[in-house]
CSV table of C-alpha atoms in Angstrom, one decimal:
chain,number,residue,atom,x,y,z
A,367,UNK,CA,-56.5,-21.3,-57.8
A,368,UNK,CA,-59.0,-20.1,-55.0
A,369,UNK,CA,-57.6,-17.8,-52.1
A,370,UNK,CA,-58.7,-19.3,-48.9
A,371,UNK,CA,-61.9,-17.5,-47.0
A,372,UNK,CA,-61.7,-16.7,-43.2
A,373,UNK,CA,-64.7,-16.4,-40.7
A,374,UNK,CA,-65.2,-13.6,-38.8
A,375,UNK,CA,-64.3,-15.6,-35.7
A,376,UNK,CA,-61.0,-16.4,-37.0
A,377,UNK,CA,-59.5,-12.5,-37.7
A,378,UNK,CA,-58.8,-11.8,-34.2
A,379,UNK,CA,-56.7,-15.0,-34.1
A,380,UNK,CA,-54.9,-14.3,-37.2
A,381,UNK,CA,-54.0,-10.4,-35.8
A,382,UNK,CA,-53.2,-11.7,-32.7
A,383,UNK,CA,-50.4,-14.0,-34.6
A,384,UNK,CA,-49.5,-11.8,-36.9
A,385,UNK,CA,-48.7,-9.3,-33.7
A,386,UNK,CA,-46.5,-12.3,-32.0
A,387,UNK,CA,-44.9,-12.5,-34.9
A,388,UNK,CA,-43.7,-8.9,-35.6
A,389,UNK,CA,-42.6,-8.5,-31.4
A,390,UNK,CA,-40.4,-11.4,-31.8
A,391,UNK,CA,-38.6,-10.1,-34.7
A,392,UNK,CA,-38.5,-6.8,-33.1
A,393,UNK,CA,-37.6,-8.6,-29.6
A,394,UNK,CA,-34.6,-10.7,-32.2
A,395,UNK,CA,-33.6,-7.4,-33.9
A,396,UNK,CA,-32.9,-5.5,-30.8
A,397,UNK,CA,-30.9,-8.2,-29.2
A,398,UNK,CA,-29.2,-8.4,-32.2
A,399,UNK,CA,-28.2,-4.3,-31.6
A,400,UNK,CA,-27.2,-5.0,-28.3
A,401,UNK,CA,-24.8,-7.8,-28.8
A,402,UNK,CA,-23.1,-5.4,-31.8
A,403,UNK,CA,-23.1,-2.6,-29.1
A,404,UNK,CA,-21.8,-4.4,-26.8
A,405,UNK,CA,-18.8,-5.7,-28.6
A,406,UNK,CA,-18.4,-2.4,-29.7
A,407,UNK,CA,-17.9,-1.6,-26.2
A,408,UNK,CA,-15.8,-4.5,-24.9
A,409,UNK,CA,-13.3,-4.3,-28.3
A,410,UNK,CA,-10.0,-4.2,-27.2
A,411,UNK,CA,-7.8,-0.7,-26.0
A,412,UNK,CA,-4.7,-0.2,-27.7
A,413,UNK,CA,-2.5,1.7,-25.5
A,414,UNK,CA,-2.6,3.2,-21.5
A,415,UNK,CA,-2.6,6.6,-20.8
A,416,UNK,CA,-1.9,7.7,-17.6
A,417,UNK,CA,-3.2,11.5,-16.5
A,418,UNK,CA,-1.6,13.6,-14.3
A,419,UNK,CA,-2.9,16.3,-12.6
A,420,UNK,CA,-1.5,19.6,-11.7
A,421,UNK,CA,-3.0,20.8,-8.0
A,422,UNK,CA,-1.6,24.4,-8.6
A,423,UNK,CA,-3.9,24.5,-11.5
A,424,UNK,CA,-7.0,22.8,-10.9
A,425,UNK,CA,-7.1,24.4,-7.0
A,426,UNK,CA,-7.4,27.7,-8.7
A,427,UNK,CA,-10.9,27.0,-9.1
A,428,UNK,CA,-11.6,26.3,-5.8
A,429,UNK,CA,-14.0,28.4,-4.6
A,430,UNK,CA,-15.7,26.9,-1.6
A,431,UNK,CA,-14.1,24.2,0.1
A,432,UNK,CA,-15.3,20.4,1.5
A,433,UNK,CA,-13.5,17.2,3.1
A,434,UNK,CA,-13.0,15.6,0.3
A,435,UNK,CA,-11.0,18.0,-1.6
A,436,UNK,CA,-7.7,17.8,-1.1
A,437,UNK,CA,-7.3,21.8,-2.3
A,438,UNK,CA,-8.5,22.4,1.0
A,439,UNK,CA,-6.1,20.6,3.1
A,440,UNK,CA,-3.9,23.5,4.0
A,441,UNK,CA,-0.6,22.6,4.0
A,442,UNK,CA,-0.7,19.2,3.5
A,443,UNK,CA,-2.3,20.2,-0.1
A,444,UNK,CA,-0.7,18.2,-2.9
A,445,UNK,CA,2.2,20.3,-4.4
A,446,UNK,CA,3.3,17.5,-6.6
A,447,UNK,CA,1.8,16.1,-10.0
A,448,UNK,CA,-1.5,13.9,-8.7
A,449,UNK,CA,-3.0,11.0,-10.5
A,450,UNK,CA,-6.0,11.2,-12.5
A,451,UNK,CA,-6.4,8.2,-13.8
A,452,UNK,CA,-5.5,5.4,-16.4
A,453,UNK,CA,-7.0,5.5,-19.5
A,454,UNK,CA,-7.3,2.7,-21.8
A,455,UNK,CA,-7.2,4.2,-25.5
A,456,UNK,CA,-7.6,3.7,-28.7
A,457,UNK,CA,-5.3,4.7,-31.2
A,458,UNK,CA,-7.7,6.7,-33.9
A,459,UNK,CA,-8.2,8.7,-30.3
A,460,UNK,CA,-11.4,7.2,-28.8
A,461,UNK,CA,-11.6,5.3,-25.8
A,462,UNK,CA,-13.8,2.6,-24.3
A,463,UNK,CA,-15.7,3.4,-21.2
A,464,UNK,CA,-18.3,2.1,-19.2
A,465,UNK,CA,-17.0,-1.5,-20.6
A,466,UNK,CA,-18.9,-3.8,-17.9
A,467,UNK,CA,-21.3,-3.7,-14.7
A,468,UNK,CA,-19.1,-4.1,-12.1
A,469,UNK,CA,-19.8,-1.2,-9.4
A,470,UNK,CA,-17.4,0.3,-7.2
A,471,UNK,CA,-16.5,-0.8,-3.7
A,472,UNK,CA,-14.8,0.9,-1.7
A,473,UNK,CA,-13.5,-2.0,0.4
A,474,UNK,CA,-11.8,-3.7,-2.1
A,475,UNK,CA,-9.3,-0.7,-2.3
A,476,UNK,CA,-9.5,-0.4,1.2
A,477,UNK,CA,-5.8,-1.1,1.7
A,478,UNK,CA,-4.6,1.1,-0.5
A,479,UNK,CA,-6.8,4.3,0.6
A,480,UNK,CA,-4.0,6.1,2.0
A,481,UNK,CA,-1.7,6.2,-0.5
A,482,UNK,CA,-4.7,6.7,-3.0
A,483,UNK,CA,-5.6,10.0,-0.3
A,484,UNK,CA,-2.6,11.2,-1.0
A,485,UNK,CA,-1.3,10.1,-4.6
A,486,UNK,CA,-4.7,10.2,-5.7
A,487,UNK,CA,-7.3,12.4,-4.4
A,488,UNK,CA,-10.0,14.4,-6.0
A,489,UNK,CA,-9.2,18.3,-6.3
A,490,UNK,CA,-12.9,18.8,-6.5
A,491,UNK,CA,-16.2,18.8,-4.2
A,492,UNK,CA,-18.3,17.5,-7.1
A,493,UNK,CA,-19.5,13.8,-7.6
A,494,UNK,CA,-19.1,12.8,-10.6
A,495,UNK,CA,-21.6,10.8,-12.7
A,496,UNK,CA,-21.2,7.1,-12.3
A,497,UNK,CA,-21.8,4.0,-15.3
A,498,UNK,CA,-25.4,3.4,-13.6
A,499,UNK,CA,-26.3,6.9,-14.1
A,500,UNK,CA,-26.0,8.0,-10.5
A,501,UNK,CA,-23.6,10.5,-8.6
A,502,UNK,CA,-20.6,8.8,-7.0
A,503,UNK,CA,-16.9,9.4,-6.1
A,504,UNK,CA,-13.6,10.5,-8.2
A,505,UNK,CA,-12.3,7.0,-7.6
A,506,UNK,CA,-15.4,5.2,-8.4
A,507,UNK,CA,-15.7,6.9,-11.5
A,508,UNK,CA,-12.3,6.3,-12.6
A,509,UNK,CA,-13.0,2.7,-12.2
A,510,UNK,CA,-16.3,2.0,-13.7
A,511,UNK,CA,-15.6,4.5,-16.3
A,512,UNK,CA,-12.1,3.6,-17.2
A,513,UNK,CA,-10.8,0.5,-15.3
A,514,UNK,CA,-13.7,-1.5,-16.3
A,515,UNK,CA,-12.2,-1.3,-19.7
A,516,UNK,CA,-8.2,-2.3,-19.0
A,517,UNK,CA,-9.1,-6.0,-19.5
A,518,UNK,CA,-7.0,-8.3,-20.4
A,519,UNK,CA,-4.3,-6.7,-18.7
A,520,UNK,CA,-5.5,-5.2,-15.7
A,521,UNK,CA,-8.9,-7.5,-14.5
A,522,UNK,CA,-10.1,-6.5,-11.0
A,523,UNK,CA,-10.9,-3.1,-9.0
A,524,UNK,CA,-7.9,-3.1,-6.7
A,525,UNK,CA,-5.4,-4.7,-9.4
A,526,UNK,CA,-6.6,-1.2,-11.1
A,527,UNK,CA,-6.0,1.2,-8.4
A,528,UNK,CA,-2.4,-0.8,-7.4
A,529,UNK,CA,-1.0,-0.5,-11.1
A,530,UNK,CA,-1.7,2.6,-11.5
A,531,UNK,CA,0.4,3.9,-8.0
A,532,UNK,CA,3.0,1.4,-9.5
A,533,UNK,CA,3.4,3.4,-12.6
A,534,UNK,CA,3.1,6.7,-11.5
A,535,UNK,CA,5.9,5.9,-8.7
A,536,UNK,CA,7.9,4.6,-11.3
A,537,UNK,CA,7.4,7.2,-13.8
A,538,UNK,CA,8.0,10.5,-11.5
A,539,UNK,CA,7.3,13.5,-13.5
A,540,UNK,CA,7.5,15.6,-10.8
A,541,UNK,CA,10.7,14.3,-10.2
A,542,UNK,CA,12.6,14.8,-13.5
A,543,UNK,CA,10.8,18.3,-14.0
A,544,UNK,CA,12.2,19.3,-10.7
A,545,UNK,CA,15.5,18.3,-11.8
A,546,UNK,CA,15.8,20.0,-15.0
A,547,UNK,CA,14.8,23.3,-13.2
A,548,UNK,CA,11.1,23.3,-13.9
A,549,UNK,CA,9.7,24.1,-10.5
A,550,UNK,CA,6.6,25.2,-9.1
A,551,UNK,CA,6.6,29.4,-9.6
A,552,UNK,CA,4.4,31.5,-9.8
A,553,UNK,CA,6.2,34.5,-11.2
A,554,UNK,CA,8.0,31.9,-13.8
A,555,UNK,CA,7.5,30.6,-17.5
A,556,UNK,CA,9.0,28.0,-19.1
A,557,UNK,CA,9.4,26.9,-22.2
A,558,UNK,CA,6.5,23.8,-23.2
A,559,UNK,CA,9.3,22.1,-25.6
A,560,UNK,CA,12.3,22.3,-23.0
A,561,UNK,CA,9.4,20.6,-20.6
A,562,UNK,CA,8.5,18.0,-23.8
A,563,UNK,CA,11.9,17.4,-23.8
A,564,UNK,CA,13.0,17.0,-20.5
A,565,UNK,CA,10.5,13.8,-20.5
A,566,UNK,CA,11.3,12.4,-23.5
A,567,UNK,CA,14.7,12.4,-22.3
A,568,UNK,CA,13.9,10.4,-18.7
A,569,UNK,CA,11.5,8.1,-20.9
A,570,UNK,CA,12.0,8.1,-24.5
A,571,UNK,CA,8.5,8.8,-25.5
A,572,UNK,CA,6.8,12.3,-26.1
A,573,UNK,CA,3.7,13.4,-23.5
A,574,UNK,CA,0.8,14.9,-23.9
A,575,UNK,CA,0.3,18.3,-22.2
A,576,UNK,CA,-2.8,20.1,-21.5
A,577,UNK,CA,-2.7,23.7,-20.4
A,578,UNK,CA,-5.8,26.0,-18.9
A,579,UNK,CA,-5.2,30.0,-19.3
A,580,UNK,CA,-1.0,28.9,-20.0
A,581,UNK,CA,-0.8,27.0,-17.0
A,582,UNK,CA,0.0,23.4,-17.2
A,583,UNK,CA,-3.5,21.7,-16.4
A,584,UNK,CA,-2.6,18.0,-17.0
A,585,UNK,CA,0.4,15.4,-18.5
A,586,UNK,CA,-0.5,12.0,-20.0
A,587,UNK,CA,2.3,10.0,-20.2
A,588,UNK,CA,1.6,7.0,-22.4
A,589,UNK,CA,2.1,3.1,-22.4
A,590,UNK,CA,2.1,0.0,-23.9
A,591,UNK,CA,-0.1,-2.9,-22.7
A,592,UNK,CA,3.2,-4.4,-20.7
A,593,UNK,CA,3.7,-0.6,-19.5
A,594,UNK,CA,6.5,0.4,-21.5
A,595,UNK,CA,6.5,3.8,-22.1
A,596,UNK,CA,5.4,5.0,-26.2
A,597,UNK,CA,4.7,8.5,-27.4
A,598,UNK,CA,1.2,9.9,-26.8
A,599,UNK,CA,1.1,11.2,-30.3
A,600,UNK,CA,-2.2,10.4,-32.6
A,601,UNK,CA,-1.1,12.7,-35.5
A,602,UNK,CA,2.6,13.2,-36.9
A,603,UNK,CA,2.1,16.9,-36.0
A,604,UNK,CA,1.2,16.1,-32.3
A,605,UNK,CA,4.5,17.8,-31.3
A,606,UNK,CA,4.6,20.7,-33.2
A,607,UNK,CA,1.2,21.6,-32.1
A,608,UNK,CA,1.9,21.1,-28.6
A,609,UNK,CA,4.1,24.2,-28.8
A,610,UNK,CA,2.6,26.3,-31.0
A,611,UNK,CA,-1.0,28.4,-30.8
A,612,UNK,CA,-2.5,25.8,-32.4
A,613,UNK,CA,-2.2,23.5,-29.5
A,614,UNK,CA,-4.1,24.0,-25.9
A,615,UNK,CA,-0.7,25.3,-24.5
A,616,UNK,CA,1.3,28.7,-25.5
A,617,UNK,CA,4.8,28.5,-26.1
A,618,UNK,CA,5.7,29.7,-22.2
A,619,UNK,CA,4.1,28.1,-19.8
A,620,UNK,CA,3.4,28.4,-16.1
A,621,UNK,CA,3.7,25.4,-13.1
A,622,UNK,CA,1.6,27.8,-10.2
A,623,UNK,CA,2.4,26.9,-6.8
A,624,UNK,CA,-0.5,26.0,-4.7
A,625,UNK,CA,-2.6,28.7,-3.1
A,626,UNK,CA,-3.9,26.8,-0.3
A,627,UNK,CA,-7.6,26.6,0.1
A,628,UNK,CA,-7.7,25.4,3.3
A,629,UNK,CA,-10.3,26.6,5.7
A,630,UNK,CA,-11.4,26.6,9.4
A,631,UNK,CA,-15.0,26.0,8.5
A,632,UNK,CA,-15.4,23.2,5.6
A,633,UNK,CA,-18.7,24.2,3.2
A,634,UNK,CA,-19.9,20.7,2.3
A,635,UNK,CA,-20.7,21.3,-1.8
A,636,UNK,CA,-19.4,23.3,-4.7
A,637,UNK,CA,-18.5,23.0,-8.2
A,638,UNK,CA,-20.5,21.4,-11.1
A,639,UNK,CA,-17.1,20.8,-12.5
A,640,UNK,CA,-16.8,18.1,-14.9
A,641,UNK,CA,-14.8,14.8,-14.4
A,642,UNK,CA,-13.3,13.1,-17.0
């Protein structure tokens, strides 16, 4: 059997179709990708986890101060845990972020901004990074990074922002510290298990504590989708390395009171800290 013979006139044709023919299966290929990325990033969290913020800790760093710190508020600084943020989670310890395109907007919180001033403010000057890429605020990045993803159970920017003062009202670690003695000192140390305990027994479910220099940093208390409290562990020895060197906090720990930052003349930029 012959092959077939082509002109010269016909080559460029036949490159030229051959050329279509490759970008479509390349164009086919990386959609492909993107779908399999993308339902790798919208696959359903497992569990909430809602971070707490110690102010005596994280104003430590504060080395200039700007009006949208709340470090630098004097004495109407926070002196009580602060929120974070709510964290959808997995439970092999990664999380989903960044889970869809919808941008913050300030306006749709708009109603809640003073309790989110004062529940929930940033104890930082820096903007952190947003989904797009840009700089933006500690609320906006909380959303787009982290609310964005708390679909099914939480589906709109204010719906977000109002669960998460719901829970934290409802769940006042300050609160049940203060009552089992643990107060802000900053000549005290207390024991991290008595504090692990002292939860546990308000909520039936172990926290997770992170400390900075044996100072409490942050607690993330833990919760099912329907907001029932569960224990933070990942790993069966979660506990025991929460009080022990092997974990971020020493067996003592300190709750610093708030050295207030607060300043006549407010610099308007500081830290390149990072946001979670």
């Amino acid at each position: 059997m012959s092959l077939p013979s082509f002109s010269p006139q016909t080559l460029p044709w036949l490159l030229l179709l051959s050329l279509v023919v490759a970008m479509a299966a390349f164009v086919t290929s990386m959609e492909e990708m993107e779908l399999e990325l993308e339902g790798h990033k919208q696959r359903e969290f497992d569990y909430f986890a809602l971070a707490l913020q110690w102010p005596g800790t994280y104003c430590q760093r504060t080395q200039h101060c700007c009006s949208s710190n709340a470090c630098c508020r004097g004495s109407n600084a926070p002196t009580t845990f602060t929120i974070h943020g709510l964290w959808p989670d997995y439970n092999d310890g990664t999380w989903p972020s960044c889970c869809t395109k919808s941008n913050f907007d300030p306006k749709e919180i708009s109603t809640l901004t003073d309790a989110l001033e004062q529940y929930w403010p940033s104890l930082s000057c820096s903007k952190p990074s947003s989904c797009n890429g840009g700089k933006g605020s500690f609320w906006g990045h909380e959303w787009e990074k982290h609310g964005t993803c708390s679909s099914p159970v939480v589906r709109n920017e204010y719906d977000y922002f109002l669960t998460t003062l719901n829970v934290y009202f409802k769940y006042n670690v300050t609160k049940v510290l203060n009552d089992a003695g643990y107060v802000p000192s900053n000549s005290e140390k207390y024991p991290i298990g008595g504090i692990i305990s002292a939860i546990e027994n308000a909520f039936h479910a172990s926290p997770q504590i992170v400390c900075s220099k044996g100072a409490v940093e942050e607690l993330r208390l833990c919760f099912y989708k329907d907001f029932e409290p569960r224990d933070c562990a990942v790993g069966s020895d979660f506990k025991i390395n929460m009080v022990t060197s092997k974990g971020s906090c020493p067996q003592y720990v300190s709750l610093p009171e708030l050295a207030s930052s607060g300043r006549d003349g407010l610099q308007s930029l500081v830290s390149d800290e990072a946001v979670l």
